[in-house]
PDB file of C-alpha atoms in Angstrom:
ATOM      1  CA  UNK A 228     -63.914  18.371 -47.432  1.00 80.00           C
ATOM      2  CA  UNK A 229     -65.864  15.626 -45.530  1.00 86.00           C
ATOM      3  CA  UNK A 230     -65.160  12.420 -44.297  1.00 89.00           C
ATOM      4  CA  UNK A 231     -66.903   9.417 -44.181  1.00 89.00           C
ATOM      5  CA  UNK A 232     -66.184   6.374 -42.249  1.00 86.00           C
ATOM      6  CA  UNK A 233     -67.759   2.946 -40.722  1.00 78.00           C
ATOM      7  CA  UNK A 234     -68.540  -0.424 -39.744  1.00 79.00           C
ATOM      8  CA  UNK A 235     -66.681  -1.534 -42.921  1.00 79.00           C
ATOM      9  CA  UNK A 236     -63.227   0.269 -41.934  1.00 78.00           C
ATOM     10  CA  UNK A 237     -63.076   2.462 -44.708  1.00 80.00           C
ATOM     11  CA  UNK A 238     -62.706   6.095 -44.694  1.00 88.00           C
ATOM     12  CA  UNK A 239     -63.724   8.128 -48.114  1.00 88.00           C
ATOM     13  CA  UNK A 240     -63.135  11.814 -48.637  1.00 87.00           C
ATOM     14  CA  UNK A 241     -66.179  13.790 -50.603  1.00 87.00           C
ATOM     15  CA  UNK A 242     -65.793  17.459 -51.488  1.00 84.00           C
ATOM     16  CA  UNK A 243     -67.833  19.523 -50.000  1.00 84.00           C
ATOM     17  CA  UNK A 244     -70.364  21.268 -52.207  1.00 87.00           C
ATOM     18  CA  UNK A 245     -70.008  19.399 -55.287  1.00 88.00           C
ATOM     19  CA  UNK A 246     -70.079  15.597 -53.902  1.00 85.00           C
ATOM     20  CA  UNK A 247     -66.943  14.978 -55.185  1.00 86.00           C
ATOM     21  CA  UNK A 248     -65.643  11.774 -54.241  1.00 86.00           C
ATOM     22  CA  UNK A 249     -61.729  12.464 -53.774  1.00 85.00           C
ATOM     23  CA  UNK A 250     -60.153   9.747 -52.457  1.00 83.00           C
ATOM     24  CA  UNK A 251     -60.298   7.491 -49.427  1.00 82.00           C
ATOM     25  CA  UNK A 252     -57.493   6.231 -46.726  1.00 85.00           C
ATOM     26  CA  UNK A 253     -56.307   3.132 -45.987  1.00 78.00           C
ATOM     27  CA  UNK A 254     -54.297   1.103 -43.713  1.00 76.00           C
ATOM     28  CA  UNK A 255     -55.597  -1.805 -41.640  1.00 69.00           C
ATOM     29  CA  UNK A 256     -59.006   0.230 -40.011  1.00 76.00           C
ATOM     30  CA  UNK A 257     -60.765  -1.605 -37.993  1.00 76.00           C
ATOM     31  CA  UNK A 258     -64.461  -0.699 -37.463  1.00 86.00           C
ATOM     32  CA  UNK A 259     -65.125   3.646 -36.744  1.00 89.00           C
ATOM     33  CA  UNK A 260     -66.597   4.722 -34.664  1.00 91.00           C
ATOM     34  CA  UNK A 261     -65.972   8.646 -34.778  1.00 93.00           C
ATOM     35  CA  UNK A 262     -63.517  10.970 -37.100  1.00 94.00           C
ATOM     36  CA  UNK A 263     -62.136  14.292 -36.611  1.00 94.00           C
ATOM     37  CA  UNK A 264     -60.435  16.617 -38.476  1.00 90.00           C
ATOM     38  CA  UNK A 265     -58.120  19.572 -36.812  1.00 89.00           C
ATOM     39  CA  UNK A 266     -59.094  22.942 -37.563  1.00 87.00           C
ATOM     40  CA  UNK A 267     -56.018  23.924 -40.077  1.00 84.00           C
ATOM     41  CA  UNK A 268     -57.261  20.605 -42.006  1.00 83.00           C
ATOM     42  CA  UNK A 269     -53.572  18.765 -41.823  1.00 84.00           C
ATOM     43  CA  UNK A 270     -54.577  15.641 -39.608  1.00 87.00           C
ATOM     44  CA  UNK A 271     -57.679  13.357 -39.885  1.00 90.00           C
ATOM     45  CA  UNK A 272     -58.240  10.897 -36.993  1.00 93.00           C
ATOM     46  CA  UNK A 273     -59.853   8.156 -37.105  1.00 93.00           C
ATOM     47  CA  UNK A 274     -61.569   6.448 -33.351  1.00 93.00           C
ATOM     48  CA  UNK A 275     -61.084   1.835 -34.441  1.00 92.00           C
ATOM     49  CA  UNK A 276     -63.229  -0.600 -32.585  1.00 91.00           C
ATOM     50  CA  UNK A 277     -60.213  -2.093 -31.760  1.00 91.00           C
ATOM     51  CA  UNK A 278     -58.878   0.418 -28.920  1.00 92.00           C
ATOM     52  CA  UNK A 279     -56.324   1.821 -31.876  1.00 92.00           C
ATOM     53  CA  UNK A 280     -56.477   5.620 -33.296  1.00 93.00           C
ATOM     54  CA  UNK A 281     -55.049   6.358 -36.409  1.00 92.00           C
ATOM     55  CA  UNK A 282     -53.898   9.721 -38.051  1.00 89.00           C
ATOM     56  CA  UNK A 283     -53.186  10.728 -41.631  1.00 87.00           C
ATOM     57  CA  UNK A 284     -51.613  13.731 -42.504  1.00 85.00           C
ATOM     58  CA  UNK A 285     -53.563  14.864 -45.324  1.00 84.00           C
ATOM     59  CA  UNK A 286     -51.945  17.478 -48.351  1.00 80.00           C
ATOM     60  CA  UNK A 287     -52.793  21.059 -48.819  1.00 75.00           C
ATOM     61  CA  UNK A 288     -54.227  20.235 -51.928  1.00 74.00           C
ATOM     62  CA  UNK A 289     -56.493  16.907 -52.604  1.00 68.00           C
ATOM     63  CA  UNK A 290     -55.610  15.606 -55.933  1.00 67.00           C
ATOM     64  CA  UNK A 291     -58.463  13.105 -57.300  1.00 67.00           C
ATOM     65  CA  UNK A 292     -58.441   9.972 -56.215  1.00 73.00           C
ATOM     66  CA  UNK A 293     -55.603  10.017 -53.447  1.00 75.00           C
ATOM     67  CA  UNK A 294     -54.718   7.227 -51.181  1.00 79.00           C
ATOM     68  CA  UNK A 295     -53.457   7.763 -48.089  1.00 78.00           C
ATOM     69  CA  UNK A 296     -51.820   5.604 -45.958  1.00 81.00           C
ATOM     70  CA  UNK A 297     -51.813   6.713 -41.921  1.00 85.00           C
ATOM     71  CA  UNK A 298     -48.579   8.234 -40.562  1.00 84.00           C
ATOM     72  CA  UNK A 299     -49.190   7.027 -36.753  1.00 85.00           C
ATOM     73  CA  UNK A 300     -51.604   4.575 -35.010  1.00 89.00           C
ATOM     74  CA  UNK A 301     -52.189   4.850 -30.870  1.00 89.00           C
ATOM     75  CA  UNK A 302     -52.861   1.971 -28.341  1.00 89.00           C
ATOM     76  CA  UNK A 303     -55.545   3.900 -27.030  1.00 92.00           C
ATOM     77  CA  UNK A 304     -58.287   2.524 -25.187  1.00 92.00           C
ATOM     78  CA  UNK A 305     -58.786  -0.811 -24.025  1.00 90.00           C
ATOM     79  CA  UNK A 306     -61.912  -1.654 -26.319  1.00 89.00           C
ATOM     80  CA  UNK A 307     -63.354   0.861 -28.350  1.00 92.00           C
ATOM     81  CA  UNK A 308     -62.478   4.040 -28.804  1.00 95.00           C
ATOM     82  CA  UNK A 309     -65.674   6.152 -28.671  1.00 94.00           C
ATOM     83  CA  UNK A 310     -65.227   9.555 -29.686  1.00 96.00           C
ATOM     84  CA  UNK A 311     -62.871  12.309 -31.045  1.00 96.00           C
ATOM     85  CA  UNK A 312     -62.815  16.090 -30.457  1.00 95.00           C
ATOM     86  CA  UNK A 313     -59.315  18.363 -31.967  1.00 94.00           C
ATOM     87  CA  UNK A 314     -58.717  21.389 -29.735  1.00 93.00           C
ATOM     88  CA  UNK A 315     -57.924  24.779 -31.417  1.00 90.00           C
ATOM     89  CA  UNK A 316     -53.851  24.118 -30.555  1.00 85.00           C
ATOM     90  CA  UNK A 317     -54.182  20.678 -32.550  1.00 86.00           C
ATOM     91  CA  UNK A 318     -54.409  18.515 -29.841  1.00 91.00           C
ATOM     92  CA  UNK A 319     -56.642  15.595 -29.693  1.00 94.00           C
ATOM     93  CA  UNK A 320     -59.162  14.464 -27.168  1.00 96.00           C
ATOM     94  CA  UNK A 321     -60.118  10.609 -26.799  1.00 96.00           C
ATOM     95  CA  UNK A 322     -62.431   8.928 -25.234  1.00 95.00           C
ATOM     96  CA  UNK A 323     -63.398   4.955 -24.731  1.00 93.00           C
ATOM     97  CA  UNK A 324     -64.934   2.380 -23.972  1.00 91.00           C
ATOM     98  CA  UNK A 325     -63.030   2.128 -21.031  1.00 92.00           C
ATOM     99  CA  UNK A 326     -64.115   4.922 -19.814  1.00 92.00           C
ATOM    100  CA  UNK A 327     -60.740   7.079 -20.118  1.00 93.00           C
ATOM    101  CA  UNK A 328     -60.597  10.620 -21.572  1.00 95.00           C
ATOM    102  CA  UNK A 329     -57.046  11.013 -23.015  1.00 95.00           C
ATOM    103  CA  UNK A 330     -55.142  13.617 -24.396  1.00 95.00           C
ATOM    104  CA  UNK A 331     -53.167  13.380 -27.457  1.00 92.00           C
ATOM    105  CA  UNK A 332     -50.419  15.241 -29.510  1.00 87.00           C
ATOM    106  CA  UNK A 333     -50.752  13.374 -32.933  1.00 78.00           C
ATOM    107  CA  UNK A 334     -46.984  13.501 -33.487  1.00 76.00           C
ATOM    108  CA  UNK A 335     -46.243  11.782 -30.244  1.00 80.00           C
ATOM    109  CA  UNK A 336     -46.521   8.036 -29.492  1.00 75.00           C
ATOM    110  CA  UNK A 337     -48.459   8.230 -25.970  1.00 80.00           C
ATOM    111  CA  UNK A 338     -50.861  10.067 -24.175  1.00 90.00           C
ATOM    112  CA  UNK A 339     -49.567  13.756 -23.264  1.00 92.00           C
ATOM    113  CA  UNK A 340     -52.603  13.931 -20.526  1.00 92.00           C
ATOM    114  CA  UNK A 341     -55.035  11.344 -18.938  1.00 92.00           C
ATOM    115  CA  UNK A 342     -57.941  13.291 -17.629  1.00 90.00           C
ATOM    116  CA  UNK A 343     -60.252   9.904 -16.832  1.00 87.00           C
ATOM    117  CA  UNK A 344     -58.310   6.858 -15.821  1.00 84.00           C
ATOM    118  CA  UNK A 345     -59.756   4.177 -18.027  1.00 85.00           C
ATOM    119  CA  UNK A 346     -60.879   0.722 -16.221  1.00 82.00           C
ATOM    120  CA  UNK A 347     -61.500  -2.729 -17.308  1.00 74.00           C
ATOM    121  CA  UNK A 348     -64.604  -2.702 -16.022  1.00 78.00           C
ATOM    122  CA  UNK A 349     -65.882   0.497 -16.861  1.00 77.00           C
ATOM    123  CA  UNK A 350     -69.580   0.929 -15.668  1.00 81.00           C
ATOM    124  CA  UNK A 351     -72.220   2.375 -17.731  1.00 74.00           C
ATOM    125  CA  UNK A 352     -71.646   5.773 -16.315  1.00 81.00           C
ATOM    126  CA  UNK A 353     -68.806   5.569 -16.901  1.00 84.00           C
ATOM    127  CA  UNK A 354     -69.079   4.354 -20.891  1.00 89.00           C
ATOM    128  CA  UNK A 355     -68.070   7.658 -22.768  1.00 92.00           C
ATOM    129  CA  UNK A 356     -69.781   7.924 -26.048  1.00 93.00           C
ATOM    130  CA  UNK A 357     -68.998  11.535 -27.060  1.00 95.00           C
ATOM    131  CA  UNK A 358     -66.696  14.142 -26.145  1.00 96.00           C
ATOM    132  CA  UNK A 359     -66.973  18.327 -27.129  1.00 95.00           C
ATOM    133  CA  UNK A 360     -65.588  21.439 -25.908  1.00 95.00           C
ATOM    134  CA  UNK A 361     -67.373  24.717 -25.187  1.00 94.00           C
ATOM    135  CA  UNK A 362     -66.508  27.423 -27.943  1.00 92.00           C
ATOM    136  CA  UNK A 363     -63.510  28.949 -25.422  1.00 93.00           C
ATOM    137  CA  UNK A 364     -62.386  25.736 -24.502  1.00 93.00           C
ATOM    138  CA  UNK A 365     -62.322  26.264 -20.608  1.00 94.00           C
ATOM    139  CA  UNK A 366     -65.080  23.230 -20.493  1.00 96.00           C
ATOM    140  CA  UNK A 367     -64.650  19.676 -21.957  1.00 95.00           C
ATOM    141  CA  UNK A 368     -68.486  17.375 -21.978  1.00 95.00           C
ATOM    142  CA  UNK A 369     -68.536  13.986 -22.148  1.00 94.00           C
ATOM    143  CA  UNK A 370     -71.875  11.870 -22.844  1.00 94.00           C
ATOM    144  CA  UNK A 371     -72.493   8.967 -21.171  1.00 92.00           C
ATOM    145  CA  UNK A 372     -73.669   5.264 -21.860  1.00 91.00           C
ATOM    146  CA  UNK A 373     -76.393   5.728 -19.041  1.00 91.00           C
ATOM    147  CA  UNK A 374     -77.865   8.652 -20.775  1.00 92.00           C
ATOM    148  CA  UNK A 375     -75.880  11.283 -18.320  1.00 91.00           C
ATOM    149  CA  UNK A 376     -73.398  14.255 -19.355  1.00 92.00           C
ATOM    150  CA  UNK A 377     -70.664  15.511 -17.595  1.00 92.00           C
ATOM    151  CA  UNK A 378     -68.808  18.910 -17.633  1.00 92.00           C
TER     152      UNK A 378
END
């Protein structure tokens, strides 16, 4: 499966290999910026203009033309929220506008980790635009608005 989401606020599932559209998921999305899925394939997150991330829990099986409304939404980041990385134990990394890097169980209502305290006047530096982790996991990388990356 793929997802697809943007500046309209819409997220549409494809499948993969035949184009498939399959369905898409709604609920109030503001602007995307960034989606992830976890590695089992259960949760889809989607990173909102409007500091807000929102998770659906998606089936096992994706009927034709499903609609799915999410089953949480996180207060986030004040602003955007920037990017989106799922760790291997189905946690979520955030990161914002704000500059914050958060960690995030999606079952829970709040942050389970901050790694980056956010600020309301986050310098370009500190603007994170994308998040990964290294293949073991021992590293996290964050790009920056000023063109820098840090480990």
């Amino acid at each position: 499966m793929i997802a697809a989401g943007g500046g309209d606020g819409t997220v549409t599932l494809w499948q993969l290999g035949t184009g498939k559209k399959l369905g898409h998921l709604v609920g109030n999305i503001s602007s995307i910026k960034a989606l992830a899925i976890n590695q089992s394939g259960h949760w889809l997150a989607a990173a909102c203009t409007d500091g807000t991330i929102k998770f659906w829990q998606l089936p096992l099986t994706l009927p034709a033309n499903l609609v799915l409304h999410p089953q949480q939404q996180l207060l986030a980041h004040q602003g955007q929220v920037t990017s989106l990385c799922f760790t291997d134990s189905e946690q979520l990394l955030s990161a914002g506008n704000d500059g914050g890097i958060k960690l995030w169980q999606p079952e829970q209502g709040e942050a389970i980790a901050v790694l980056v305290e956010p600020s309301l006047f986050a310098a370009p530096k500190d603007i994170v635009l994308s998040l990964t982790l290294s293949q073991d996991e021992q590293f996290l990388l964050s790009g920056h608005a000023d063109g820098t990356v840090s480990i």
